[in-house]
Short mmCIF file of C-alpha atoms and ligand atoms in Angstrom, two decimals:
data_model
loop_
_atom_site.label_atom_id
_atom_site.label_comp_id
_atom_site.label_asym_id
_atom_site.label_seq_id
_atom_site.Cartn_x
_atom_site.Cartn_y
_atom_site.Cartn_z
CA UNK A 1 0.00 0.00 0.00
CA UNK A 2 2.86 2.36 0.93
CA UNK A 3 4.49 1.47 -2.34
CA UNK A 4 1.30 2.28 -4.26
CA UNK A 5 1.03 5.62 -2.43
CA UNK A 6 4.67 6.37 -3.11
CA UNK A 7 4.21 5.58 -6.84
CA UNK A 8 1.11 7.76 -7.01
CA UNK A 9 2.84 10.71 -5.38
CA UNK A 10 5.84 10.31 -7.74
CA UNK A 11 3.46 10.23 -10.72
CA UNK A 12 1.61 13.24 -9.36
CA UNK A 13 4.84 15.23 -8.96
CA UNK A 14 6.05 14.24 -12.41
CA UNK A 15 2.76 15.32 -13.99
CA UNK A 16 2.83 18.64 -12.14
CA UNK A 17 6.36 19.21 -13.33
CA UNK A 18 5.39 18.43 -16.97
CA UNK A 19 2.37 20.80 -16.73
CA UNK A 20 4.59 23.51 -15.23
CA UNK A 21 7.18 23.05 -17.96
CA UNK A 22 4.47 23.20 -20.66
CA UNK A 23 3.10 26.41 -19.14
CA UNK A 24 6.57 27.92 -19.01
CA UNK A 25 7.25 26.91 -22.60
CA UNK A 26 3.97 28.43 -23.84
CA UNK A 27 4.57 31.66 -21.88
CA UNK A 28 8.10 32.09 -23.24
CA UNK A 29 6.92 31.34 -26.78
CA UNK A 30 4.08 33.86 -26.44
CA UNK A 31 6.35 36.60 -25.10
CA UNK A 32 8.91 35.91 -27.86
CA UNK A 33 6.19 35.91 -30.53
CA UNK A 34 4.66 39.21 -29.38
CA UNK A 35 8.06 40.94 -29.16
CA UNK A 36 9.20 39.69 -32.55
CA UNK A 37 5.97 39.81 -34.51
CA UNK A 38 7.74 41.71 -37.35
CA UNK A 39 10.42 39.14 -37.93
CA UNK A 40 8.39 36.00 -38.45
CA UNK A 41 9.92 33.20 -40.51
CA UNK A 42 9.93 33.55 -44.29
CA UNK A 43 7.29 30.91 -44.90
CA UNK A 44 4.86 33.04 -42.88
CA UNK A 45 5.86 36.25 -44.66
CA UNK A 46 5.11 34.63 -48.02
CA UNK A 47 1.57 33.90 -46.92
CA UNK A 48 0.83 37.44 -45.87
CA UNK A 49 -1.80 39.59 -47.47
CA UNK A 50 -0.68 41.69 -50.47
CA UNK A 51 -0.78 44.84 -48.35
CA UNK A 52 1.76 43.54 -45.86
CA UNK A 53 3.81 42.17 -48.73
CA UNK A 54 3.87 45.64 -50.26
CA UNK A 55 5.06 47.13 -46.95
CA UNK A 56 7.96 44.69 -46.84
CA UNK A 57 8.94 45.70 -50.35
CA UNK A 58 8.68 49.36 -49.54
CA UNK A 59 11.16 49.01 -46.70
CA UNK A 60 13.73 47.90 -49.24
CA UNK A 61 13.45 51.04 -51.37
CA UNK A 62 16.11 52.95 -49.47
CA UNK A 63 18.67 50.15 -49.68
CA UNK A 64 18.14 49.41 -53.36
CA UNK A 65 20.23 51.01 -56.02
CA UNK A 66 17.24 52.47 -57.86
CA UNK A 67 16.55 56.13 -58.55
CA UNK A 68 14.11 57.78 -56.14
CA UNK A 69 10.48 56.94 -56.83
CA UNK A 70 8.59 59.47 -58.87
CA UNK A 71 6.46 62.11 -57.20
CA UNK A 72 2.95 61.78 -58.55
CA UNK A 73 0.72 64.71 -59.22
CA UNK A 74 -2.00 62.43 -60.57
CA UNK A 75 -5.67 61.96 -59.90
CA UNK A 76 -7.41 61.30 -56.57
CA UNK A 77 -7.37 57.52 -57.22
CA UNK A 78 -3.66 57.65 -58.03
CA UNK A 79 -2.93 59.52 -54.82
CA UNK A 80 -4.55 56.73 -52.82
CA UNK A 81 -2.48 54.05 -54.59
CA UNK A 82 0.91 53.00 -53.37
CA UNK A 83 4.14 53.06 -55.36
CA UNK A 84 4.80 49.75 -57.14
CA UNK A 85 7.29 47.50 -55.32
CA UNK A 86 10.95 46.99 -56.24
CA UNK A 87 10.22 43.35 -56.92
CA UNK A 88 7.07 43.32 -59.06
CA UNK A 89 4.98 40.32 -57.97
CA UNK A 90 4.18 39.02 -61.45
CA UNK A 91 7.78 38.54 -62.59
CA UNK A 92 8.53 34.96 -63.58
CA UNK A 93 12.35 34.97 -63.87
CA UNK A 94 14.01 33.03 -66.72
CA UNK A 95 12.18 33.16 -70.05
CA UNK A 96 12.22 31.03 -73.18
CA UNK A 97 13.19 33.28 -76.06
CA UNK A 98 13.38 31.99 -79.61
CA UNK A 99 12.86 33.35 -83.08
CA UNK A 100 11.98 30.34 -85.24
CA UNK A 101 8.24 31.01 -85.65
CA UNK A 102 7.39 34.44 -87.01
CA UNK A 103 4.82 36.55 -85.15
CA UNK A 104 2.27 39.02 -86.47
CA UNK A 105 1.48 42.49 -85.17
CA UNK A 106 -2.19 41.50 -84.89
CA UNK A 107 -1.27 38.67 -82.54
CA UNK A 108 0.81 41.04 -80.41
CA UNK A 109 -2.07 43.55 -80.33
CA UNK A 110 -4.50 40.82 -79.26
CA UNK A 111 -2.17 39.64 -76.52
CA UNK A 112 -1.71 43.14 -75.08
CA UNK A 113 -5.19 44.62 -74.65
CA UNK A 114 -4.10 46.98 -71.86
CA UNK A 115 -1.91 49.05 -74.19
CA UNK A 116 -2.92 52.59 -75.07
CA UNK A 117 -2.15 54.25 -78.44
CA UNK A 118 1.56 54.80 -78.88
CA UNK A 119 2.53 51.58 -77.09
CA UNK A 120 1.77 53.22 -73.77
CA UNK A 121 1.07 51.45 -70.50
CA UNK A 122 0.60 52.25 -66.81
CA UNK A 123 0.02 49.68 -64.07
CA UNK A 124 -3.56 49.66 -62.80
CA UNK A 125 -3.09 48.87 -59.14
CA UNK A 126 -0.02 50.86 -58.14
CA UNK A 127 1.92 53.94 -59.19
CA UNK A 128 4.88 52.99 -61.35
CA UNK A 129 8.27 53.79 -59.82
CA UNK A 130 9.42 55.42 -63.04
CA UNK A 131 8.12 56.85 -66.30
CA UNK A 132 10.24 55.17 -68.92
CA UNK A 133 10.58 55.87 -72.67
CA UNK A 134 11.80 52.86 -74.67
CA UNK A 135 13.79 54.18 -77.63
CA UNK A 136 14.61 51.92 -80.59
CA UNK A 137 16.88 53.10 -83.45
CA UNK A 138 15.45 51.66 -86.63
CA UNK A 139 15.53 51.16 -90.36
CA UNK A 140 14.23 48.17 -92.36
CA UNK A 141 14.14 45.63 -89.56
CA UNK A 142 10.39 44.92 -89.47
CA UNK A 143 10.74 41.22 -88.64
CA UNK A 144 12.95 42.06 -85.66
CA UNK A 145 10.57 44.75 -84.46
CA UNK A 146 7.68 42.24 -84.36
CA UNK A 147 9.70 39.93 -82.11
CA UNK A 148 10.78 42.85 -79.94
CA UNK A 149 7.16 43.95 -79.43
CA UNK A 150 5.97 40.36 -78.95
CA UNK A 151 8.45 39.67 -76.15
CA UNK A 152 8.90 43.11 -74.61
CA UNK A 153 5.33 44.35 -74.07
CA UNK A 154 4.38 41.52 -71.68
CA UNK A 155 7.72 41.82 -69.86
CA UNK A 156 7.45 45.59 -69.42
CA UNK A 157 3.90 45.26 -68.12
CA UNK A 158 4.97 42.63 -65.59
CA UNK A 159 7.74 45.02 -64.57
CA UNK A 160 5.00 47.54 -63.68
CA UNK A 161 6.52 50.42 -65.60
CA UNK A 162 4.73 53.50 -66.83
CA UNK A 163 6.19 53.28 -70.32
CA UNK A 164 5.92 54.19 -73.99
CA UNK A 165 7.63 52.65 -77.03
CA UNK A 166 9.30 54.97 -79.56
CA UNK A 167 10.66 53.54 -82.79
CA UNK A 168 12.88 56.17 -84.39
CA UNK A 169 13.17 55.47 -88.09
CA UNK A 170 15.97 56.92 -90.17
CA UNK A 171 14.43 58.12 -93.43
CA UNK A 172 16.13 57.56 -96.79
CA UNK A 173 19.16 55.41 -97.48
CA UNK A 174 22.10 57.46 -96.30
CA UNK A 175 24.61 55.93 -93.87
CA UNK A 176 22.92 54.83 -90.63
CA UNK A 177 23.44 56.92 -87.46
CA UNK A 178 22.39 54.97 -84.38
CA UNK A 179 23.40 57.46 -81.65
CA UNK A 180 21.76 60.42 -83.37
CA UNK A 181 18.50 58.44 -83.63
CA UNK A 182 18.74 57.77 -79.89
CA UNK A 183 19.16 61.50 -79.19
CA UNK A 184 16.11 62.18 -81.34
CA UNK A 185 14.14 59.54 -79.44
CA UNK A 186 15.00 61.28 -76.16
CA UNK A 187 13.90 64.69 -77.50
CA UNK A 188 10.69 63.45 -79.15
CA UNK A 189 9.57 61.30 -76.21
CA UNK A 190 9.98 64.24 -73.84
CA UNK A 191 7.68 66.34 -76.01
CA UNK A 192 4.91 63.84 -75.23
CA UNK A 193 5.25 62.94 -71.58
CA UNK A 194 7.26 63.72 -68.49
CA UNK A 195 9.62 60.73 -68.86
CA UNK A 196 12.36 60.48 -66.22
CA UNK A 197 14.11 57.49 -67.64
CA UNK A 198 15.19 56.42 -71.13
CA UNK A 199 15.96 52.88 -72.19
CA UNK A 200 17.89 52.69 -75.46
CA UNK A 201 17.44 49.29 -77.06
CA UNK A 202 18.63 47.74 -80.30
CA UNK A 203 15.69 46.15 -82.06
CA UNK A 204 17.27 42.70 -82.17
CA UNK A 205 17.92 42.14 -78.44
CA UNK A 206 15.54 40.38 -76.05
CA UNK A 207 16.18 39.77 -72.33
CA UNK A 208 15.99 36.14 -71.17
CA UNK A 209 14.91 37.02 -67.64
CA UNK A 210 12.21 39.51 -66.69
CA UNK A 211 14.02 40.40 -63.46
CA UNK A 212 16.30 42.50 -65.67
CA UNK A 213 14.17 45.56 -65.12
CA UNK A 214 14.12 48.12 -67.94
CA UNK A 215 14.33 51.17 -65.70
CA UNK A 216 16.96 53.63 -64.43
CA UNK A 217 19.40 53.30 -61.57
CA UNK A 218 21.67 55.56 -59.58
CA UNK A 219 24.32 55.15 -62.28
CA UNK A 220 23.82 54.71 -66.04
CA UNK A 221 22.79 51.10 -66.55
CA UNK A 222 24.02 48.57 -69.07
CA UNK A 223 21.26 45.98 -69.45
CA UNK A 224 22.46 43.61 -72.20
CA UNK A 225 25.44 42.32 -70.25
CA UNK A 226 25.32 38.67 -71.11
CA UNK A 227 24.54 38.16 -74.79
CA UNK A 228 24.28 34.77 -76.46
CA UNK A 229 26.46 35.95 -79.35
CA UNK A 230 29.31 36.71 -76.93
CA UNK A 231 28.93 33.36 -75.12
CA UNK A 232 26.89 35.01 -72.34
CA UNK A 233 29.65 37.32 -71.16
CA UNK A 234 30.80 40.89 -71.69
CA UNK A 235 33.03 41.21 -74.77
CA UNK A 236 35.08 43.84 -72.85
CA UNK A 237 34.66 45.69 -69.55
CA UNK A 238 33.81 49.06 -71.10
CA UNK A 239 31.19 47.57 -73.46
CA UNK A 240 28.02 49.70 -73.37
CA UNK A 241 26.27 48.55 -76.57
CA UNK A 242 22.93 46.84 -77.12
CA UNK A 243 20.57 47.98 -74.37
CA UNK A 244 21.24 50.72 -71.81
CA UNK A 245 19.27 53.10 -69.60
CA UNK A 246 19.95 56.63 -68.41
CA UNK A 247 17.83 58.91 -66.29
CA UNK A 248 17.12 62.37 -67.68
CA UNK A 249 19.73 63.83 -65.31
CA UNK A 250 22.38 61.29 -66.30
CA UNK A 251 21.64 61.87 -69.99
CA UNK A 252 21.90 65.66 -69.65
CA UNK A 253 25.06 65.41 -67.55
CA UNK A 254 26.86 63.79 -70.52
CA UNK A 255 25.22 66.14 -73.06
CA UNK A 256 23.36 63.17 -74.54
CA UNK A 257 24.96 61.01 -77.20
CA UNK A 258 27.28 61.92 -80.09
CA UNK A 259 25.64 62.89 -83.40
CA UNK A 260 28.70 62.38 -85.57
CA UNK A 261 29.12 58.60 -85.69
CA UNK A 262 27.98 57.61 -89.17
CA UNK A 263 28.04 53.88 -89.89
CA UNK A 264 28.82 50.96 -87.62
CA UNK A 265 30.81 51.05 -84.41
CA UNK A 266 32.29 53.25 -81.72
CA UNK A 267 29.25 55.35 -80.73
CA UNK A 268 28.60 53.10 -77.70
CA UNK A 269 32.26 53.44 -76.67
CA UNK A 270 31.91 57.22 -76.99
CA UNK A 271 28.89 57.08 -74.65
CA UNK A 272 30.94 55.02 -72.20
CA UNK A 273 33.72 57.65 -72.38
CA UNK A 274 31.22 60.44 -71.70
CA UNK A 275 29.89 58.63 -68.64
CA UNK A 276 33.32 58.06 -67.17
CA UNK A 277 34.47 61.61 -68.07
CA UNK A 278 31.64 62.88 -65.88
CA UNK A 279 32.71 60.70 -62.96
CA UNK A 280 29.85 58.21 -63.23
CA UNK A 281 30.19 54.45 -63.32
CA UNK A 282 28.22 51.71 -65.07
CA UNK A 283 25.58 49.77 -63.18
CA UNK A 284 24.83 46.23 -64.40
CA UNK A 285 22.59 43.30 -63.49
CA UNK A 286 24.41 40.06 -62.70
CA UNK A 287 25.39 37.80 -65.59
CA UNK A 288 22.50 35.36 -65.05
CA UNK A 289 19.71 37.92 -64.84
CA UNK A 290 21.37 39.92 -67.64
CA UNK A 291 21.26 37.09 -70.20
CA UNK A 292 19.77 38.04 -73.56
CA UNK A 293 19.35 36.77 -77.09
CA UNK A 294 20.15 38.56 -80.32
CA UNK A 295 18.25 37.83 -83.51
CA UNK A 296 20.89 36.70 -85.99
CA UNK A 297 21.12 38.77 -89.16
CA UNK A 298 23.46 39.93 -91.92
CA UNK A 299 25.18 43.28 -91.92
CA UNK A 300 22.74 46.04 -92.89
CA UNK A 301 23.09 48.08 -96.03
CA UNK A 302 24.55 51.55 -95.48
CA UNK A 303 25.96 50.64 -92.08
CA UNK A 304 29.53 49.62 -92.87
CA UNK A 305 32.19 50.02 -90.18
CA UNK A 306 32.97 53.68 -89.70
CA UNK A 307 36.68 54.25 -90.43
CA UNK A 308 36.69 57.42 -88.25
CA UNK A 309 35.47 55.65 -85.12
CA UNK A 310 38.85 55.04 -83.47
CA UNK A 311 39.91 58.65 -83.93
CA UNK A 312 36.57 59.89 -82.58
CA UNK A 313 36.56 57.76 -79.43
CA UNK A 314 40.09 58.96 -78.68
CA UNK A 315 38.75 62.53 -78.42
CA UNK A 316 35.41 62.14 -76.61
CA UNK A 317 36.48 64.33 -73.69
CA UNK A 318 37.17 67.25 -76.03
CA UNK A 319 34.17 66.85 -78.31
CA UNK A 320 31.40 65.90 -75.88
CA UNK A 321 30.53 69.41 -74.75
CA UNK A 322 29.94 70.59 -78.34
CA UNK A 323 28.51 67.44 -79.93
CA UNK A 324 25.42 66.06 -78.23
CA UNK A 325 21.85 66.87 -77.28
CA UNK A 326 22.80 70.59 -77.31
CA UNK A 327 23.74 70.44 -81.01
CA UNK A 328 21.04 68.03 -82.22
CA UNK A 329 19.27 69.00 -85.44
CA UNK A 330 16.84 66.90 -87.50
CA UNK A 331 13.46 67.02 -89.20
CA UNK A 332 10.44 64.91 -88.34
CA UNK A 333 9.03 63.42 -91.55
CA UNK A 334 6.17 61.35 -90.16
CA UNK A 335 4.58 60.21 -86.89
CA UNK A 336 2.52 57.03 -86.68
CA UNK A 337 0.64 55.98 -83.57
CA UNK A 338 -0.27 52.34 -83.14
CA UNK A 339 -1.47 50.35 -80.14
CA UNK A 340 2.03 48.85 -79.98
CA UNK A 341 4.34 51.79 -80.70
CA UNK A 342 4.91 55.36 -81.77
CA UNK A 343 6.93 55.37 -85.00
CA UNK A 344 8.72 58.62 -85.76
CA UNK A 345 10.40 58.88 -89.15
CA UNK A 346 13.17 61.45 -89.20
CA UNK A 347 15.59 63.07 -91.58
CA UNK A 348 18.97 62.99 -89.82
CA UNK A 349 20.99 64.52 -92.66
CA UNK A 350 24.17 62.93 -93.91
CA UNK A 351 27.85 62.63 -92.95
N1 UDH B 1 19.63 49.33 -87.08
C1 UDH B 1 18.54 49.27 -87.93
N2 UDH B 1 18.74 49.25 -89.26
C2 UDH B 1 19.98 49.30 -89.82
C3 UDH B 1 21.09 49.35 -88.94
C4 UDH B 1 20.89 49.34 -87.58
O1 UDH B 1 17.39 49.21 -87.49
O2 UDH B 1 20.09 49.28 -91.05
C5 UDH B 1 19.39 49.47 -85.63
C6 UDH B 1 18.82 48.23 -84.98
O3 UDH B 1 18.05 48.61 -83.88
C7 UDH B 1 20.08 47.52 -84.57
C8 UDH B 1 20.89 48.68 -84.04
O4 UDH B 1 20.59 49.75 -84.95
O5 UDH B 1 19.82 46.54 -83.61
C9 UDH B 1 22.37 48.44 -83.99
O6 UDH B 1 22.84 48.05 -85.25
P1 UDH B 1 24.29 47.48 -85.46
O7 UDH B 1 24.47 47.14 -86.90
O8 UDH B 1 25.28 48.39 -84.85
O9 UDH B 1 24.36 46.27 -84.51
P2 UDH B 1 23.89 44.83 -84.75
O10 UDH B 1 24.27 44.11 -83.51
O11 UDH B 1 24.79 44.27 -85.98
O12 UDH B 1 22.46 44.75 -85.15
C10 UDH B 1 26.18 44.24 -85.87
C11 UDH B 1 26.80 43.83 -87.20
C12 UDH B 1 26.24 42.55 -87.67
C13 UDH B 1 27.15 41.84 -88.60
C14 UDH B 1 26.60 40.47 -88.78
C15 UDH B 1 27.47 39.60 -89.58
N3 UDH B 1 26.93 38.28 -89.52
C1 NGS B 2 33.49 47.14 -80.67
C2 NGS B 2 32.89 48.39 -81.26
C3 NGS B 2 31.55 48.67 -80.60
C4 NGS B 2 30.64 47.46 -80.75
C5 NGS B 2 31.33 46.23 -80.17
C6 NGS B 2 30.52 44.97 -80.35
O1 NGS B 2 34.69 46.85 -81.31
O2 NGS B 2 30.97 49.79 -81.20
O3 NGS B 2 32.60 46.06 -80.83
O4 NGS B 2 30.18 44.85 -81.68
N1 NGS B 2 33.80 49.51 -81.08
C7 NGS B 2 34.58 49.98 -82.05
O5 NGS B 2 34.59 49.52 -83.17
C8 NGS B 2 35.49 51.11 -81.70
S1 NGS B 2 29.27 43.69 -82.21
O6 NGS B 2 29.99 42.46 -81.99
O7 NGS B 2 28.03 43.73 -81.44
O8 NGS B 2 28.99 43.94 -83.61
O9 NGS B 2 29.41 47.64 -80.10
#
């Protein structure tokens, strides 16, 4: 009997101890949870409501390398909306990009019903961080332009940009002048809308990852850093060709781009020289996110390598204050507005 009593009392004490320990454990957990409610584990953060998710993204704004968000002077509804996040929620990451099956403009129009005339778009549920003009230098590359529009419109919409697409067409068949067309794109786009950022894109380059955001950063940005034709690496450190972005301030600081590079080559190196002459550096996405494909093609007519290019890039620092956006002259020949783009045909003169 004494044994049974002894066993019972031991059991009783053990149970009390277990209950006490459980109570202690719950109390400590509760206190810890209440004090740290903002730093819950990631799996919980991912299940939060969109509003909380947006807050988390907002906190990152100050640490990111982006330009300051735009100040909106929009409508009442716009004022109530929040700025779009740094990491737009609909991005999908790596993309399949290929050019074997041709696409039609009608298909691209059908697939992008949210576009406004001129290839314009604004996100519906938040205020875009930046107003971005996409500038494409162009002549006789219609097949490439269809692919560009087909791939880029959905990407740019997922990136939640307030953007417009400007195709700047060199009229006639004189020697091609890529950089001058880009200057014209800057000037013409600004006549239409208060753009703060300008993305300059060759028509034959498509990003392979939509996290490569086509916007502006604290330094001029080189976006096509990892091209298939160069084995997914930079051909040389100073390379600034293909796709780049500059804010209005950055563009004006370097007096825009040179107007005197007729024919192929060197104008992108001149732009690089301007940027470094003004004490800026190049910002780039990492090599994985910056992968892109180029549509293979033959050399264009009237765009042979420019024999003067080496001499010109040797003198950028002396020429850049006189040759640039401050000396730009051209004539607009035609403007065409489509759901997918604004095409501006221009007379750029000749060498
Ligand atoms: N561009 C045109 N039409 C032209 C020339 C150039 O639209 O006649 C535009 C187009 O946006 C192009 C960009 O200008 O993507 C740059 O042209 P580029 O000739 O400097 O560069 P790309 O990479 O060709 O297109 C480089 C020479 C290709 C030689 C190929 C030999 N297989
Ligand atoms: C350099 C050119 C750049 C050109 C780059 C890549 O040599 O303009 O090659 O060209 N600079 C000079 O010629 C001074 S590419 O292979 O894309 O045709 O962008």
